[in-house]
Tab-separated table of C-alpha atoms and ligand atoms in Angstrom:
chain	number	residue	atom	x	y	z
A	279	UNK	CA	-0.015	-0.002	-0.016
A	280	UNK	CA	1.288	3.401	-0.896
A	281	UNK	CA	1.282	6.138	1.806
A	282	UNK	CA	3.570	9.009	2.829
A	283	UNK	CA	4.515	10.182	6.336
A	284	UNK	CA	4.994	13.829	7.215
A	285	UNK	CA	5.057	16.095	10.206
A	286	UNK	CA	1.570	17.018	11.429
A	287	UNK	CA	0.193	20.578	11.452
A	288	UNK	CA	-2.496	22.017	13.665
A	289	UNK	CA	-4.908	21.844	10.788
A	290	UNK	CA	-4.659	18.057	10.997
A	291	UNK	CA	-5.900	17.841	14.555
A	292	UNK	CA	-9.667	17.537	13.931
A	293	UNK	CA	-9.117	14.799	11.323
A	294	UNK	CA	-6.676	12.983	13.553
A	295	UNK	CA	-9.151	13.108	16.459
A	296	UNK	CA	-11.776	11.363	14.213
A	297	UNK	CA	-9.232	8.660	13.223
A	298	UNK	CA	-8.425	8.070	16.941
A	299	UNK	CA	-12.164	7.654	17.723
A	300	UNK	CA	-12.687	5.322	14.750
A	301	UNK	CA	-9.552	3.247	15.696
A	302	UNK	CA	-10.765	2.943	19.402
A	303	UNK	CA	-14.374	2.035	18.281
A	304	UNK	CA	-12.933	-0.787	16.132
A	305	UNK	CA	-11.123	-2.513	19.039
A	306	UNK	CA	-13.011	-5.791	19.320
A	307	UNK	CA	-10.698	-8.182	21.118
A	308	UNK	CA	-12.309	-7.648	24.524
A	309	UNK	CA	-9.316	-5.788	25.965
A	310	UNK	CA	-11.549	-2.967	27.324
A	311	UNK	CA	-15.176	-2.864	28.425
A	312	UNK	CA	-17.412	-0.539	26.386
A	313	UNK	CA	-17.413	2.014	29.175
A	314	UNK	CA	-13.633	2.180	29.136
A	315	UNK	CA	-13.471	2.505	25.331
A	316	UNK	CA	-16.033	5.341	25.579
A	317	UNK	CA	-13.945	7.256	28.105
A	318	UNK	CA	-10.791	6.772	25.935
A	319	UNK	CA	-12.443	7.820	22.678
A	320	UNK	CA	-14.054	10.841	24.259
A	321	UNK	CA	-10.670	12.069	25.720
A	322	UNK	CA	-10.237	15.740	24.624
A	323	UNK	CA	-7.712	16.345	21.891
A	324	UNK	CA	-5.445	18.491	24.058
A	325	UNK	CA	-2.631	15.980	24.321
A	326	UNK	CA	-2.668	15.479	20.549
A	327	UNK	CA	-2.733	19.254	19.987
A	328	UNK	CA	0.299	19.707	22.342
A	329	UNK	CA	2.305	16.972	20.485
A	330	UNK	CA	1.535	18.545	17.126
A	331	UNK	CA	2.264	22.118	18.416
A	332	UNK	CA	5.692	20.818	19.629
A	333	UNK	CA	6.447	19.387	16.190
A	334	UNK	CA	6.494	15.897	17.618
A	335	UNK	CA	3.616	14.266	15.747
A	336	UNK	CA	3.839	12.500	12.420
A	337	UNK	CA	0.877	11.601	10.253
A	338	UNK	CA	0.467	9.034	7.497
A	339	UNK	CA	-1.597	10.079	4.459
A	340	UNK	CA	-2.821	8.267	1.362
A	341	UNK	CA	-4.002	10.237	-1.631
A	342	UNK	CA	-4.218	13.363	0.516
A	343	UNK	CA	-6.337	11.732	3.240
A	344	UNK	CA	-5.078	11.129	6.751
A	345	UNK	CA	-4.934	7.469	7.733
A	346	UNK	CA	-2.918	7.558	10.978
A	347	UNK	CA	-0.561	9.308	13.328
A	348	UNK	CA	2.092	8.818	16.091
A	349	UNK	CA	3.908	11.207	18.367
A	350	UNK	CA	6.477	11.377	21.218
A	351	UNK	CA	7.377	13.255	24.249
A	352	UNK	CA	10.803	13.627	25.988
A	353	UNK	CA	11.135	12.773	29.680
A	354	UNK	CA	12.616	15.389	31.980
A	355	UNK	CA	15.772	13.270	32.339
A	356	UNK	CA	16.497	13.884	28.666
A	357	UNK	CA	17.500	10.297	28.091
A	358	UNK	CA	14.092	8.727	27.632
A	359	UNK	CA	11.314	9.316	25.071
A	360	UNK	CA	7.698	8.123	25.407
A	361	UNK	CA	5.809	7.142	22.260
A	362	UNK	CA	2.376	8.659	22.393
A	363	UNK	CA	-1.012	8.624	20.456
A	364	UNK	CA	-0.340	5.939	17.875
A	365	UNK	CA	-3.506	5.402	15.909
A	366	UNK	CA	-4.290	4.034	12.378
A	367	UNK	CA	-7.654	4.118	10.672
A	368	UNK	CA	-9.312	0.641	10.889
A	369	UNK	CA	-9.855	0.557	7.138
A	370	UNK	CA	-6.061	0.209	6.659
A	371	UNK	CA	-5.092	-1.931	9.710
A	372	UNK	CA	-2.511	-4.614	9.050
A	373	UNK	CA	-0.845	-2.964	6.101
A	374	UNK	CA	2.258	-1.602	7.783
A	375	UNK	CA	1.061	1.951	8.458
A	376	UNK	CA	1.418	1.711	12.258
A	377	UNK	CA	4.854	0.106	11.963
A	378	UNK	CA	6.037	2.825	9.578
A	379	UNK	CA	4.761	5.570	11.839
A	380	UNK	CA	6.520	4.225	14.956
A	381	UNK	CA	9.684	3.636	12.926
A	382	UNK	CA	9.614	7.323	11.753
A	383	UNK	CA	9.194	8.433	15.268
A	384	UNK	CA	11.986	6.249	16.557
A	385	UNK	CA	14.400	7.619	13.903
A	386	UNK	CA	13.579	11.132	14.941
A	387	UNK	CA	14.092	10.296	18.681
A	388	UNK	CA	17.398	8.501	17.993
A	389	UNK	CA	18.603	11.418	15.818
A	390	UNK	CA	18.277	13.636	18.958
A	391	UNK	CA	20.517	11.340	20.981
A	392	UNK	CA	17.850	9.531	22.935
A	393	UNK	CA	18.028	5.757	23.041
A	394	UNK	CA	15.586	4.635	25.641
A	395	UNK	CA	11.997	4.339	24.377
A	396	UNK	CA	8.951	3.779	26.483
A	397	UNK	CA	5.329	3.161	25.371
A	398	UNK	CA	2.257	2.971	27.570
A	399	UNK	CA	0.660	0.323	25.398
A	400	UNK	CA	-3.071	-0.194	25.271
A	401	UNK	CA	-3.729	-3.834	25.986
A	402	UNK	CA	-4.942	-4.524	22.448
A	403	UNK	CA	-1.764	-3.097	21.034
A	404	UNK	CA	0.850	-5.148	23.125
A	405	UNK	CA	1.348	-7.620	20.351
A	406	UNK	CA	1.910	-4.838	17.852
A	407	UNK	CA	4.703	-3.302	19.961
A	408	UNK	CA	6.189	-6.691	20.684
A	409	UNK	CA	6.490	-7.154	16.923
A	410	UNK	CA	8.425	-3.835	16.792
A	411	UNK	CA	10.905	-4.945	19.402
A	412	UNK	CA	9.358	-3.508	22.589
A	413	UNK	CA	9.616	-5.651	25.722
A	414	UNK	CA	6.511	-5.884	28.004
A	415	UNK	CA	6.895	-4.524	31.558
A	416	UNK	CA	4.353	-3.912	34.313
A	417	UNK	CA	0.682	-3.172	34.098
A	418	UNK	CA	-0.358	0.310	35.066
A	419	UNK	CA	-3.585	2.323	35.038
A	420	UNK	CA	-4.671	5.632	33.542
A	421	UNK	CA	-7.875	7.402	34.446
A	422	UNK	CA	-9.947	9.070	31.783
A	423	UNK	CA	-13.184	10.818	32.733
A	424	UNK	CA	-13.363	8.962	36.027
A	425	UNK	CA	-12.859	5.494	34.360
A	426	UNK	CA	-9.730	3.561	34.871
A	427	UNK	CA	-7.968	1.925	31.943
A	428	UNK	CA	-5.212	-0.593	32.306
A	429	UNK	CA	-2.166	-0.354	30.004
A	430	UNK	CA	1.166	-2.191	29.838
A	431	UNK	CA	4.462	-0.320	30.024
A	432	UNK	CA	6.776	-1.428	27.246
A	433	UNK	CA	10.399	-0.462	26.669
A	434	UNK	CA	12.959	-0.668	23.904
A	435	UNK	CA	16.614	0.288	23.790
A	436	UNK	CA	17.137	1.862	20.353
A	437	UNK	CA	20.311	1.556	18.328
B	10	COA	C1	-2.201	-0.805	17.088
B	10	COA	C2	-2.315	-0.174	15.662
B	10	COA	C3	-1.692	1.227	15.741
B	10	COA	C4	-1.539	-1.005	14.698
B	10	COA	O1	-1.514	-0.408	13.425
B	10	COA	P1	-1.423	-1.161	12.116
B	10	COA	O2	-1.153	-0.205	10.940
B	10	COA	O3	-2.647	-2.109	11.946
B	10	COA	O4	-0.192	-2.165	12.289
B	10	COA	P2	0.879	-2.656	11.187
B	10	COA	O5	0.113	-3.168	10.005
B	10	COA	O6	1.954	-1.759	10.933
B	10	COA	O7	1.429	-4.039	11.994
B	10	COA	C5	2.818	-4.191	12.227
B	10	COA	C6	3.002	-5.616	12.655
B	10	COA	O8	2.336	-5.786	13.888
B	10	COA	C7	1.287	-6.773	13.836
B	10	COA	N1	0.156	-6.321	14.591
B	10	COA	C8	-0.644	-5.235	14.322
B	10	COA	N2	-1.540	-5.122	15.244
B	10	COA	C9	-1.370	-6.095	16.126
B	10	COA	C10	-2.015	-6.570	17.256
B	10	COA	N3	-3.040	-5.777	17.751
B	10	COA	N4	-1.639	-7.649	17.969
B	10	COA	C11	-0.546	-8.324	17.423
B	10	COA	N5	0.101	-7.980	16.336
B	10	COA	C12	-0.269	-6.921	15.601
B	10	COA	C13	1.050	-6.956	12.341
B	10	COA	O9	0.517	-8.231	12.006
B	10	COA	C14	2.373	-6.675	11.696
B	10	COA	O10	3.112	-7.771	11.866
B	10	COA	P3	4.044	-8.290	10.593
B	10	COA	O11	5.232	-7.348	10.595
B	10	COA	O12	4.425	-9.692	10.955
B	10	COA	O13	3.263	-8.166	9.334
B	10	COA	C15	-3.795	-0.091	15.141
B	10	COA	O14	-4.302	-1.421	15.274
B	10	COA	C16	-4.684	0.872	16.006
B	10	COA	O15	-4.775	2.038	15.633
B	10	COA	N6	-5.333	0.308	17.030
B	10	COA	C17	-6.285	1.032	17.788
B	10	COA	C18	-5.678	2.179	18.627
B	10	COA	C19	-4.553	1.703	19.482
B	10	COA	O16	-4.711	0.772	20.219
B	10	COA	N7	-3.395	2.362	19.429
B	10	COA	C20	-2.281	2.120	20.234
B	10	COA	C21	-2.328	3.004	21.453
B	10	COA	S1	-0.938	2.564	22.541
């Protein structure tokens, strides 16, 4: 499948938020109860907007249409980066878009001299990150809109 990856602009945020909602709605492996998915999908787009504004969000597009995105954030210690908000539209799942987005983000992180990567992985996405070389660590919880969502911390030493 042909697609290209570019740095996101603020004009992309509404379209990205829709892709996120569609991607979360399509999770059907029982990882999360409907109430948890609802809280996750309704999460405001502030985090996404902040990543885009910082120049740390990449999008994938096909024929001018957005099909996914991924971002990152640097920890205060300067030696660790957290992969954030990785989403691919369900109509193109399983065609390498997510892997290409994470790979582009990783290359950018490494080019800034950061080698330790962390991802707070949604439970449905643990296998995806394992495929990309991330090792599973402990379970943790986030709270969205008063609803607790479990996730798994995963780590990778780059380069
Ligand atoms: C997780 C997600 C980003 C994967 O995107 P994708 O474009 O479908 O993934 P890719 O096609 O690049 O997959 C790369 C590899 O991981 C595998 N893979 C993808 N999703 C997987 C999953 N849920 N479990 C196990 N393996 C998976 C693919 O089979 C592929 O393996 P291969 O290299 O042997 O062919 C996408 O399913 C998604 O948006 N999910 C909903 C939102 C979400 O959970 N985001 C993650 C938040 S932490």
